[in-house]
Short mmCIF file of C-alpha atoms (C1' of nucleotides) in Angstrom, two decimals:
data_model
loop_
_atom_site.label_atom_id
_atom_site.label_comp_id
_atom_site.label_asym_id
_atom_site.label_seq_id
_atom_site.Cartn_x
_atom_site.Cartn_y
_atom_site.Cartn_z
CA MET A 1 -195.17 -4.18 17.93
CA ALA A 2 -194.75 -6.18 21.07
CA VAL A 3 -193.57 -9.48 19.66
CA SER A 4 -191.99 -12.54 21.17
CA ALA A 5 -188.42 -12.12 22.17
CA ARG A 6 -187.62 -15.58 20.87
CA ARG A 7 -189.46 -15.50 17.55
CA GLY A 8 -190.00 -12.98 14.80
CA THR A 9 -193.73 -13.45 14.33
CA PRO A 10 -196.70 -13.37 16.71
CA LEU A 11 -198.44 -16.58 17.70
CA THR A 12 -201.63 -17.57 15.92
CA PRO A 13 -204.28 -20.01 17.13
CA GLU A 14 -203.83 -22.08 13.97
CA GLU A 15 -200.13 -22.45 14.67
CA ILE A 16 -200.97 -23.63 18.16
CA TYR A 17 -203.63 -26.10 17.02
CA ASN A 18 -201.44 -27.60 14.32
CA MET A 19 -198.47 -28.08 16.57
CA ALA A 20 -200.65 -29.47 19.35
CA LEU A 21 -202.14 -32.03 16.97
CA ARG A 22 -198.68 -32.97 15.76
CA LEU A 23 -197.56 -33.52 19.34
CA VAL A 24 -200.68 -35.51 20.15
CA ASP A 25 -199.90 -37.73 17.18
CA GLU A 26 -196.46 -38.32 18.58
CA VAL A 27 -196.97 -38.61 22.32
CA GLY A 28 -200.71 -38.82 22.87
CA VAL A 29 -202.98 -36.40 24.65
CA GLU A 30 -201.64 -37.53 28.01
CA GLY A 31 -198.12 -36.87 26.82
CA LEU A 32 -198.91 -33.38 25.60
CA SER A 33 -198.14 -30.57 28.01
CA MET A 34 -198.58 -26.84 27.60
CA ARG A 35 -194.93 -26.46 28.45
CA LYS A 36 -193.75 -28.90 25.79
CA LEU A 37 -196.09 -27.33 23.29
CA ALA A 38 -194.66 -23.91 24.05
CA ALA A 39 -191.11 -25.20 23.75
CA GLU A 40 -191.93 -26.72 20.38
CA LEU A 41 -193.33 -23.37 19.24
CA ASP A 42 -190.29 -21.63 20.67
CA VAL A 43 -192.40 -19.51 22.93
CA ASN A 44 -192.89 -18.86 26.61
CA PRO A 45 -195.40 -21.32 28.10
CA MET A 46 -197.55 -18.50 29.37
CA SER A 47 -197.88 -16.88 25.97
CA LEU A 48 -200.18 -19.71 24.95
CA TYR A 49 -202.79 -18.54 27.38
CA HIS A 50 -203.34 -15.40 25.35
CA HIS A 51 -204.69 -17.49 22.50
CA VAL A 52 -206.15 -20.49 24.23
CA GLU A 53 -208.32 -20.62 27.29
CA SER A 54 -206.92 -23.79 28.80
CA LYS A 55 -205.43 -27.13 27.88
CA THR A 56 -208.88 -28.71 27.90
CA ALA A 57 -210.27 -26.02 25.61
CA LEU A 58 -207.34 -26.48 23.27
CA ILE A 59 -207.89 -30.21 23.04
CA SER A 60 -211.60 -29.90 22.44
CA GLN A 61 -211.10 -27.34 19.70
CA ILE A 62 -208.74 -29.71 17.92
CA CYS A 63 -211.15 -32.58 18.32
CA ALA A 64 -214.11 -30.59 17.07
CA SER A 65 -212.26 -29.41 14.00
CA GLN A 66 -211.17 -32.96 13.23
CA GLY A 67 -214.73 -34.23 13.57
CA LEU A 68 -215.79 -31.87 10.79
CA ARG A 69 -213.42 -33.57 8.37
CA MET A 70 -215.56 -36.68 8.13
CA GLU A 71 -216.64 -37.41 4.57
CA LEU A 72 -220.30 -38.35 4.62
CA PRO A 73 -221.79 -40.56 1.89
CA GLY A 74 -224.25 -39.01 -0.60
CA GLU A 75 -227.99 -39.43 -0.27
CA ASP A 76 -228.39 -41.10 -3.65
CA LEU A 77 -226.50 -44.31 -2.90
CA PRO A 78 -228.16 -47.61 -1.93
CA TRP A 79 -228.40 -47.93 1.83
CA ARG A 80 -225.97 -50.84 2.12
CA GLU A 81 -223.38 -48.72 0.37
CA ARG A 82 -224.10 -45.77 2.62
CA VAL A 83 -223.65 -47.89 5.72
CA ARG A 84 -220.35 -49.11 4.36
CA LEU A 85 -219.11 -45.65 3.44
CA LEU A 86 -220.17 -44.10 6.73
CA ALA A 87 -218.36 -46.78 8.70
CA HIS A 88 -215.26 -46.37 6.59
CA ALA A 89 -215.39 -42.58 6.95
CA TYR A 90 -215.32 -42.90 10.71
CA ARG A 91 -212.57 -45.46 10.60
CA SER A 92 -210.46 -43.32 8.35
CA LEU A 93 -210.77 -40.33 10.69
CA SER A 94 -209.59 -42.45 13.55
CA ARG A 95 -206.65 -43.72 11.53
CA ASP A 96 -205.44 -40.23 10.68
CA HIS A 97 -205.04 -39.29 14.33
CA PRO A 98 -205.43 -42.40 16.46
CA ASN A 99 -204.08 -40.86 19.64
CA MET A 100 -206.56 -38.03 19.45
CA TRP A 101 -209.52 -40.30 18.83
CA ARG A 102 -208.56 -42.66 21.55
CA TYR A 103 -208.84 -39.70 23.85
CA VAL A 104 -212.09 -38.38 22.42
CA HIS A 105 -213.57 -41.78 22.85
CA SER A 106 -213.27 -41.66 26.62
CA HIS A 107 -214.09 -37.98 26.94
CA PRO A 108 -217.53 -37.63 25.44
CA GLU A 109 -218.05 -34.15 26.82
CA ILE A 110 -215.58 -33.05 24.18
CA ILE A 111 -217.94 -33.80 21.34
CA ALA A 112 -221.13 -33.29 23.24
CA SER A 113 -222.74 -32.00 20.09
CA ARG A 114 -223.44 -35.25 18.30
CA THR A 115 -220.79 -34.97 15.62
CA GLY A 116 -222.56 -32.98 12.96
CA GLY A 117 -223.97 -34.70 9.93
CA LEU A 118 -223.12 -38.23 11.04
CA TRP A 119 -226.35 -38.65 12.94
CA ASP A 120 -228.49 -37.20 10.17
CA VAL A 121 -227.00 -39.63 7.68
CA LEU A 122 -227.46 -42.50 10.11
CA PHE A 123 -231.14 -41.69 10.70
CA SER A 124 -231.78 -41.27 7.02
CA ILE A 125 -230.24 -44.66 6.29
CA LEU A 126 -232.37 -46.33 8.92
CA VAL A 127 -235.52 -44.75 7.55
CA THR A 128 -234.64 -46.16 4.14
CA VAL A 129 -234.09 -49.58 5.67
CA GLY A 130 -237.56 -49.39 7.14
CA VAL A 131 -236.74 -49.20 10.82
CA PRO A 132 -239.92 -47.99 12.56
CA GLU A 133 -239.96 -44.45 13.95
CA SER A 134 -240.07 -45.70 17.54
CA GLU A 135 -236.87 -47.70 17.05
CA LEU A 136 -234.87 -45.07 15.16
CA ARG A 137 -233.03 -43.54 18.05
CA ARG A 138 -232.24 -46.88 19.64
CA THR A 139 -230.95 -48.40 16.43
CA ALA A 140 -228.83 -45.38 15.58
CA ASP A 141 -227.29 -45.51 19.06
CA VAL A 142 -226.54 -49.19 18.62
CA LEU A 143 -224.84 -48.71 15.26
CA TYR A 144 -222.84 -45.79 16.58
CA GLY A 145 -221.68 -47.88 19.51
CA PHE A 146 -220.80 -50.82 17.27
CA VAL A 147 -218.76 -48.90 14.74
CA THR A 148 -216.95 -46.62 17.16
CA GLY A 149 -216.28 -49.59 19.40
CA LEU A 150 -214.83 -51.63 16.60
CA VAL A 151 -212.70 -48.80 15.28
CA PHE A 152 -211.55 -48.11 18.79
CA ALA A 153 -210.74 -51.70 19.66
CA GLU A 154 -208.78 -51.87 16.45
CA SER A 155 -206.82 -48.67 17.04
CA ALA A 156 -206.17 -49.52 20.68
CA GLY A 157 -204.90 -52.95 19.75
CA HIS A 158 -207.60 -54.79 21.68
CA ILE A 159 -208.27 -56.89 18.64
CA GLY A 160 -206.33 -58.07 15.62
CA GLN A 161 -202.95 -57.62 17.22
CA GLY A 162 -199.90 -58.43 15.18
CA GLN A 163 -201.83 -59.15 12.04
CA ASP A 164 -201.11 -57.83 8.64
CA PRO A 165 -203.17 -54.77 7.69
CA ARG A 166 -205.17 -56.65 5.06
CA GLU A 167 -206.49 -58.89 7.80
CA ALA A 168 -207.66 -55.83 9.75
CA ASP A 169 -209.46 -54.61 6.65
CA ARG A 170 -211.18 -57.94 6.26
CA THR A 171 -212.25 -57.90 9.90
CA PHE A 172 -213.80 -54.51 9.31
CA GLU A 173 -215.70 -55.83 6.29
CA THR A 174 -216.92 -58.76 8.35
CA ALA A 175 -218.27 -56.24 10.83
CA ILE A 176 -220.10 -54.22 8.21
CA ASP A 177 -221.55 -57.39 6.71
CA LEU A 178 -222.82 -58.43 10.10
CA ILE A 179 -224.43 -55.05 10.65
CA ILE A 180 -226.09 -55.08 7.23
CA ARG A 181 -227.39 -58.59 7.77
CA GLY A 182 -228.59 -57.58 11.23
CA LEU A 183 -230.47 -54.65 9.76
CA GLY A 184 -232.28 -57.07 7.51
CA GLY A 185 -230.07 -56.89 4.47
CA MET B 1 -192.54 -53.90 65.09
CA ALA B 2 -191.79 -50.92 62.91
CA VAL B 3 -195.28 -49.72 62.24
CA SER B 4 -196.70 -46.55 60.80
CA ALA B 5 -196.63 -43.63 63.16
CA ARG B 6 -200.06 -42.56 62.04
CA ARG B 7 -201.88 -45.91 62.11
CA GLY B 8 -201.90 -48.90 64.38
CA THR B 9 -201.66 -51.58 61.71
CA PRO B 10 -199.29 -52.19 58.79
CA LEU B 11 -200.43 -51.58 55.24
CA THR B 12 -201.59 -54.50 53.15
CA PRO B 13 -201.85 -54.66 49.37
CA GLU B 14 -205.57 -55.49 49.63
CA GLU B 15 -206.19 -52.36 51.66
CA ILE B 16 -204.42 -50.34 48.99
CA TYR B 17 -206.30 -51.95 46.09
CA ASN B 18 -209.67 -51.52 47.73
CA MET B 19 -209.15 -47.90 48.61
CA ALA B 20 -207.70 -47.17 45.17
CA LEU B 21 -210.75 -48.69 43.50
CA ARG B 22 -213.03 -46.68 45.77
CA LEU B 23 -211.21 -43.51 44.80
CA VAL B 24 -211.32 -44.39 41.11
CA ASP B 25 -215.07 -44.87 41.46
CA GLU B 26 -215.30 -41.38 42.91
CA VAL B 27 -212.83 -39.33 40.92
CA GLY B 28 -211.74 -41.49 38.01
CA VAL B 29 -208.32 -42.89 37.23
CA GLU B 30 -207.10 -39.49 36.13
CA GLY B 31 -208.27 -38.02 39.42
CA LEU B 32 -206.49 -40.66 41.50
CA SER B 33 -203.09 -39.71 42.83
CA MET B 34 -200.69 -41.66 44.97
CA ARG B 35 -200.71 -38.77 47.38
CA LYS B 36 -204.48 -38.66 47.73
CA LEU B 37 -204.57 -42.43 48.07
CA ALA B 38 -202.01 -42.26 50.85
CA ALA B 39 -203.92 -39.49 52.60
CA GLU B 40 -207.10 -41.55 52.42
CA LEU B 41 -205.24 -44.49 53.96
CA ASP B 42 -203.76 -42.18 56.57
CA VAL B 43 -200.26 -43.06 55.54
CA ASN B 44 -197.18 -41.41 54.15
CA PRO B 45 -197.29 -41.29 50.35
CA MET B 46 -193.98 -43.06 50.13
CA SER B 47 -195.12 -46.01 52.21
CA LEU B 48 -197.24 -47.13 49.28
CA TYR B 49 -194.16 -47.89 47.26
CA HIS B 50 -193.27 -50.71 49.60
CA HIS B 51 -196.35 -52.61 48.51
CA VAL B 52 -196.91 -51.41 44.99
CA GLU B 53 -194.38 -50.97 42.22
CA SER B 54 -195.86 -47.87 40.64
CA LYS B 55 -199.14 -46.13 40.00
CA THR B 56 -199.43 -47.91 36.64
CA ALA B 57 -198.83 -51.29 38.23
CA LEU B 58 -201.41 -50.54 40.89
CA ILE B 59 -204.02 -49.63 38.29
CA SER B 60 -203.38 -52.68 36.19
CA GLN B 61 -203.60 -54.99 39.19
CA ILE B 62 -206.99 -53.57 40.04
CA CYS B 63 -208.16 -53.90 36.45
CA ALA B 64 -206.96 -57.46 36.15
CA SER B 65 -208.65 -58.52 39.35
CA GLN B 66 -211.90 -56.90 38.23
CA GLY B 67 -211.73 -58.67 34.87
CA LEU B 68 -211.76 -62.00 36.66
CA ARG B 69 -215.14 -61.19 38.21
CA MET B 70 -216.97 -61.65 34.93
CA GLU B 71 -219.69 -64.29 35.15
CA LEU B 72 -219.46 -66.43 32.05
CA PRO B 73 -222.52 -68.29 30.76
CA GLY B 74 -222.61 -72.10 31.00
CA GLU B 75 -221.80 -74.32 28.03
CA ASP B 76 -225.17 -76.04 28.04
CA LEU B 77 -227.33 -73.07 27.10
CA PRO B 78 -228.60 -72.34 23.57
CA TRP B 79 -226.19 -70.09 21.73
CA ARG B 80 -228.56 -67.13 21.49
CA GLU B 81 -228.88 -67.20 25.25
CA ARG B 82 -225.13 -67.46 25.69
CA VAL B 83 -224.57 -64.43 23.47
CA ARG B 84 -227.10 -62.52 25.52
CA LEU B 85 -225.61 -63.54 28.85
CA LEU B 86 -222.04 -62.85 27.77
CA ALA B 87 -222.95 -59.37 26.61
CA HIS B 88 -224.80 -58.67 29.81
CA ALA B 89 -221.92 -59.99 31.90
CA TYR B 90 -219.58 -57.52 30.28
CA ARG B 91 -222.05 -54.71 30.63
CA SER B 92 -222.57 -55.43 34.27
CA LEU B 93 -218.84 -55.37 34.97
CA SER B 94 -218.60 -51.98 33.36
CA ARG B 95 -221.53 -50.70 35.40
CA ASP B 96 -219.97 -51.72 38.69
CA HIS B 97 -216.91 -49.55 38.09
CA PRO B 98 -217.52 -47.33 35.09
CA ASN B 99 -214.57 -45.04 35.70
CA MET B 100 -212.20 -47.95 35.83
CA TRP B 101 -213.53 -49.53 32.65
CA ARG B 102 -213.52 -46.28 30.78
CA TYR B 103 -209.83 -46.21 31.52
CA VAL B 104 -209.14 -49.83 30.65
CA HIS B 105 -210.87 -49.28 27.38
CA SER B 106 -208.26 -46.83 26.18
CA HIS B 107 -205.31 -48.62 27.77
CA PRO B 108 -205.33 -52.06 26.19
CA GLU B 109 -201.86 -52.88 27.43
CA ILE B 110 -203.46 -53.21 30.84
CA ILE B 111 -205.41 -56.29 29.87
CA ALA B 112 -203.00 -57.52 27.23
CA SER B 113 -203.90 -61.04 28.19
CA ARG B 114 -207.22 -61.42 26.43
CA THR B 115 -209.47 -61.31 29.48
CA GLY B 116 -209.52 -64.95 30.48
CA GLY B 117 -212.47 -67.12 29.67
CA LEU B 118 -214.35 -64.49 27.67
CA TRP B 119 -212.62 -65.41 24.44
CA ASP B 120 -213.03 -69.13 24.94
CA VAL B 121 -216.75 -68.71 25.44
CA LEU B 122 -216.96 -66.44 22.44
CA PHE B 123 -215.17 -68.92 20.18
CA SER B 124 -217.24 -71.80 21.45
CA ILE B 125 -220.46 -69.89 20.71
CA LEU B 126 -219.32 -69.11 17.19
CA VAL B 127 -218.46 -72.73 16.53
CA THR B 128 -221.96 -73.69 17.63
CA VAL B 129 -223.42 -71.06 15.29
CA GLY B 130 -221.48 -72.63 12.45
CA VAL B 131 -219.02 -69.86 11.69
CA PRO B 132 -216.28 -71.47 9.55
CA GLU B 133 -212.87 -71.97 11.15
CA SER B 134 -211.25 -69.38 8.90
CA GLU B 135 -213.70 -66.70 10.07
CA LEU B 136 -213.62 -67.50 13.77
CA ARG B 137 -211.00 -65.03 14.85
CA ARG B 138 -212.40 -62.24 12.72
CA THR B 139 -215.95 -62.73 13.94
CA ALA B 140 -214.90 -62.95 17.58
CA ASP B 141 -212.98 -59.70 17.19
CA VAL B 142 -215.99 -58.03 15.62
CA LEU B 143 -218.33 -59.09 18.41
CA TYR B 144 -215.86 -58.02 21.04
CA GLY B 145 -215.56 -54.60 19.40
CA PHE B 146 -219.32 -54.27 19.09
CA VAL B 147 -220.19 -55.13 22.66
CA THR B 148 -217.37 -53.27 24.34
CA GLY B 149 -218.03 -50.30 22.11
CA LEU B 150 -221.69 -50.23 22.95
CA VAL B 151 -221.11 -50.65 26.67
CA PHE B 152 -218.51 -47.98 26.49
CA ALA B 153 -220.57 -45.50 24.50
CA GLU B 154 -223.32 -46.05 27.02
CA SER B 155 -221.15 -45.55 30.10
CA ALA B 156 -219.40 -42.55 28.59
CA GLY B 157 -222.69 -40.92 27.70
CA HIS B 158 -222.02 -40.92 23.98
CA ILE B 159 -225.42 -42.44 23.41
CA GLY B 160 -228.72 -42.50 25.20
CA GLN B 161 -228.09 -39.37 27.20
CA GLY B 162 -230.74 -38.22 29.59
CA GLN B 163 -232.95 -41.20 29.04
CA ASP B 164 -234.53 -43.30 31.70
CA PRO B 165 -232.60 -46.47 32.52
CA ARG B 166 -235.25 -48.73 31.02
CA GLU B 167 -234.63 -47.09 27.67
CA ALA B 168 -230.90 -47.88 27.98
CA ASP B 169 -231.79 -51.49 28.72
CA ARG B 170 -233.96 -51.65 25.64
CA THR B 171 -231.20 -50.17 23.50
CA PHE B 172 -228.92 -52.90 24.75
CA GLU B 173 -231.46 -55.55 23.84
CA THR B 174 -231.82 -54.03 20.38
CA ALA B 175 -228.06 -54.41 20.03
CA ILE B 176 -228.04 -58.03 21.04
CA ASP B 177 -230.95 -58.75 18.70
CA LEU B 178 -229.05 -57.15 15.84
CA ILE B 179 -225.98 -59.22 16.60
CA ILE B 180 -227.96 -62.45 16.80
CA ARG B 181 -229.72 -61.67 13.53
CA GLY B 182 -226.38 -60.78 11.97
CA LEU B 183 -224.94 -64.10 13.07
CA GLY B 184 -227.73 -65.79 11.20
CA GLY B 185 -230.17 -66.26 14.03
"C1'" DA C 1 -188.86 -55.15 57.25
"C1'" DC C 2 -191.31 -51.22 57.11
"C1'" DC C 3 -191.77 -46.41 57.26
"C1'" DT C 4 -190.49 -41.46 56.47
"C1'" DG C 5 -188.99 -36.43 54.88
"C1'" DA C 6 -186.57 -34.04 51.72
"C1'" DA C 7 -185.71 -33.58 47.12
"C1'" DC C 8 -186.05 -33.95 41.89
"C1'" DA C 9 -188.21 -33.24 37.76
"C1'" DC C 10 -192.28 -32.48 36.18
"C1'" DC C 11 -197.50 -30.53 35.65
"C1'" DG C 12 -201.56 -26.44 34.64
"C1'" DT C 13 -202.49 -21.98 35.70
"C1'" DT C 14 -202.54 -17.08 38.07
"C1'" DC C 15 -200.80 -12.75 38.48
"C1'" DA C 16 -198.24 -8.67 38.42
"C1'" DA C 17 -194.93 -6.58 35.67
"C1'" DG C 18 -192.78 -5.53 31.45
"C1'" DT C 19 -192.77 -3.58 26.17
"C1'" DA D 1 -202.06 -5.89 22.70
"C1'" DC D 2 -198.93 -9.23 23.51
"C1'" DC D 3 -195.42 -11.33 26.09
"C1'" DT D 4 -192.87 -12.80 30.31
"C1'" DG D 5 -190.82 -14.67 35.05
"C1'" DA D 6 -191.90 -15.85 39.40
"C1'" DA D 7 -194.92 -18.27 42.04
"C1'" DC D 8 -198.70 -21.60 43.63
"C1'" DA D 9 -200.56 -25.89 44.17
"C1'" DC D 10 -200.16 -29.94 42.48
"C1'" DC D 11 -197.95 -34.61 40.32
"C1'" DG D 12 -194.90 -39.59 40.42
"C1'" DT D 13 -190.88 -41.26 42.11
"C1'" DT D 14 -185.88 -41.75 44.19
"C1'" DC D 15 -183.01 -41.95 47.89
"C1'" DA D 16 -180.82 -41.79 52.20
"C1'" DA D 17 -182.03 -42.02 56.80
"C1'" DG D 18 -184.73 -43.55 60.54
"C1'" DT D 19 -187.01 -47.57 63.82
#
DNA sequence: ACCTGAACACCGTTCAAGT
DNA sequence: ACCTGAACACCGTTCAAGT
């Protein structure tokens, strides 16, 4: 029955993850501290360490679970459409939690496993397009770099600053068009 | 004549910048601390603040000065060649100080001024290609996102992990080819 | 002018002690 | 089992005092 003195219920990992993500949304990963997180949960800072190995582990768990939320396009669509949907899926992830993705982007070790189905879909698209076996890996890497880079530049404000959102959308379409044309579309 | 007790000569900003960049190369921006920097310079941590406003200011000065090192391609070259050279120039910057550029990438405020001549060259290339006035800004943004994203994914190890360097070079060429084809080349 | 030590308000994390 | 306070080894930065 040993329960927090300050709260009625015991801590759960989910509670911790959710609050951590909320804080990251507000103040960024750099702005998140175990102590602030604990305060927000109305708990002693050290209690967290019974449910979470470390701050780094906490962050990577959140990131991993977010990565799984990506909505991958179905196999039956024309490849141009699949490219478009895949790019938009990634962009939409990044827009839900920009602070988190900005961090992930510069800490690759956090999603060392190449984000689940994304790569399978990408390869399958390229096969459809007719990219030769020997170029598959290279081309997939290039497209990954392009799309993540664009999404990132957008979310970090490197590009399209102070424009209305519709303009940002159009820039993104321009990018997809360029990719499709580059792939031979 | 009031001079450091621990060193013969007074501190200079250049000394501080150089050592800071060296440390960033070794341990990353996150790993750099004013205290370590001071220790490395054999100086009291607080002495630094007579030459540098803050850690953030120090970092952004280093970044800015590095940005100026980019070697821009000449106006007289064919546009395909200029695209290629511009991309390589950016890549080579990032390879000289990967830790620093990984940081810049997620801290756009640091190079708020759109990295000098890069954008002029980019626009001029696109005009040559025949991109209509109304699409210039959008297309430049897209290319910027693509190239920085690719360079970044490469330097962060998101793509091309554990490959021999020649393979990375070929991936980069694949990227440039795709861009050129996408631009209508 | 330039340097310095002590101090302040923070970190992540360990550890021994509590229930 | 779960929680806790004190403590350790760090941060960036301010400030008053030294030469």
